[in-house]
XYZ file of C-alpha atoms in Angstrom:
161
model
C 0.000 0.000 0.000
C 1.085 3.598 -0.608
C 0.285 6.815 1.275
C 1.331 10.435 1.565
C 2.965 11.809 4.705
C 2.256 15.514 5.276
C 4.804 15.856 8.077
C 6.066 19.468 7.903
C 9.657 18.502 8.686
C 9.906 15.403 6.492
C 7.056 15.159 3.963
C 7.199 11.992 1.918
C 5.422 9.278 0.017
C 5.669 5.910 1.701
C 4.787 2.284 1.117
C 4.503 -0.982 3.028
C 2.736 -4.300 2.863
C -0.898 -4.390 3.946
C 0.270 -5.840 7.273
C 2.544 -2.804 7.796
C 5.787 -4.664 7.128
C 8.616 -3.412 4.880
C 7.895 0.248 5.647
C 9.813 2.380 3.135
C 10.036 6.028 2.158
C 10.014 6.095 -1.627
C 9.902 9.893 -2.184
C 11.429 12.336 0.302
C 13.110 15.005 -1.834
C 11.569 17.920 -3.748
C 8.240 17.411 -2.015
C 6.430 19.745 0.400
C 2.720 18.920 0.714
C 1.907 15.623 -1.025
C -1.869 15.908 -0.915
C -2.970 13.477 -3.599
C -1.978 9.968 -4.626
C -3.291 7.459 -7.119
C -1.964 4.197 -8.538
C -1.895 3.035 -12.146
C -1.707 -0.719 -11.545
C -1.456 -1.610 -15.208
C 1.567 0.648 -15.853
C 2.876 0.176 -12.289
C 3.153 3.929 -11.779
C 2.267 6.266 -8.922
C 0.792 9.682 -9.594
C 1.003 12.217 -6.776
C 0.312 15.882 -6.370
C 2.115 18.472 -4.282
C -0.090 21.409 -3.329
C 2.749 23.673 -2.251
C 4.866 23.057 -5.350
C 1.807 23.109 -7.625
C 2.540 20.017 -9.629
C 1.495 16.477 -10.381
C 4.241 13.901 -10.805
C 4.523 10.264 -11.665
C 7.131 7.683 -10.704
C 7.709 3.954 -10.518
C 6.519 2.019 -7.462
C 9.983 2.342 -5.926
C 10.092 6.150 -6.405
C 12.487 6.075 -9.334
C 11.935 7.721 -12.714
C 10.121 10.779 -11.371
C 8.480 12.901 -14.040
C 6.491 16.137 -13.652
C 3.228 15.561 -15.529
C 1.496 18.873 -14.754
C 3.044 22.091 -13.456
C 0.550 24.661 -12.197
C 1.310 28.331 -11.813
C 0.092 29.758 -8.508
C -2.106 32.133 -10.505
C -3.667 29.109 -12.134
C -4.402 27.286 -8.892
C -8.082 26.964 -9.823
C -7.165 24.606 -12.670
C -4.703 22.743 -10.475
C -7.355 22.275 -7.793
C -9.704 20.853 -10.417
C -7.062 18.398 -11.666
C -6.460 17.211 -8.104
C -10.222 16.952 -7.544
C -10.629 14.832 -10.689
C -7.757 12.643 -9.564
C -9.393 12.125 -6.166
C -12.775 11.397 -7.770
C -11.207 8.818 -10.097
C -9.575 7.086 -7.137
C -12.888 7.097 -5.254
C -14.728 5.653 -8.277
C -12.142 2.869 -8.520
C -12.578 2.114 -4.810
C -16.372 1.978 -5.208
C -16.064 -0.284 -8.246
C -13.768 -2.604 -6.309
C -16.382 -2.726 -3.531
C -19.106 -3.482 -6.106
C -16.994 -6.365 -7.438
C -16.675 -7.747 -3.902
C -20.461 -7.478 -3.399
C -21.096 -9.242 -6.726
C -18.674 -12.004 -5.729
C -20.519 -12.435 -2.414
C -23.871 -12.573 -4.233
C -22.517 -15.234 -6.602
C -21.303 -17.311 -3.643
C -24.711 -16.980 -1.943
C -26.509 -18.031 -5.150
C -24.220 -21.063 -5.522
C -24.869 -22.050 -1.889
C -28.638 -21.669 -2.384
C -28.515 -23.804 -5.544
C -26.551 -26.520 -3.724
C -28.987 -26.446 -0.785
C -31.962 -26.689 -3.178
C -30.321 -29.651 -4.955
C -29.755 -31.395 -1.611
C -33.360 -30.734 -0.545
C -34.655 -32.097 -3.870
C -32.509 -35.229 -3.473
C -33.814 -35.751 0.084
C -37.423 -35.321 -1.107
C -36.856 -37.840 -3.939
C -35.375 -40.365 -1.483
C -38.295 -39.858 0.927
C -40.835 -40.283 -1.915
C -39.107 -43.485 -3.107
C -39.069 -44.897 0.446
C -42.763 -44.032 0.923
C -43.695 -45.651 -2.417
C -41.733 -48.805 -1.549
C -43.387 -48.991 1.897
C -46.871 -48.499 0.377
C -46.228 -51.186 -2.258
C -44.982 -53.642 0.371
C -47.947 -52.903 2.684
C -50.459 -53.298 -0.159
C -48.773 -56.500 -1.298
C -48.829 -57.906 2.235
C -52.430 -56.786 2.792
C -53.509 -58.463 -0.439
C -52.068 -61.709 0.809
C -48.908 -61.580 -1.137
C -46.950 -62.471 1.942
C -48.826 -65.623 3.003
C -47.155 -68.973 2.319
C -48.646 -71.028 -0.519
C -49.580 -74.688 -0.234
C -48.911 -77.188 -2.984
C -52.654 -77.693 -3.349
C -53.020 -74.000 -4.265
C -51.212 -74.776 -7.491
C -48.193 -72.888 -6.400
C -45.899 -75.898 -6.539
C -46.175 -78.875 -8.850
C -47.525 -82.024 -7.198
C -44.954 -84.447 -5.868
C -44.583 -87.768 -7.685
């Protein structure tokens, strides 16, 4: 993860793992008030703004290859503020879209679980219906005398010689 540090004595742009390990300062020179930061994951670039210096820069994830993308004159701070605002809005939209993706993934998991539960319930109902039909057939067969032993005189067995 990356963040800006507005410390008046040592402003910087920093990074670490999500657990807070490997804390590193990646930008600490030629920076006064780093008030905006966004990440281009595809190009593996950071874009950051410095309100005091009136510029937007980009660099690699490790802070190398710094390049001033936009330089704002103090008289043109209105435009600079709008660029920073757009940058912040874009980052917020990306965050919201990432949250929407997570919600969609959760919904898909819930639907899969519901489908599996419905399949299990249907299988249990089929088993219960089969058992009931077998029991009814056996009861009817026994009730109709199907279970009583037959005598040879009933024609069930051939006569003995």
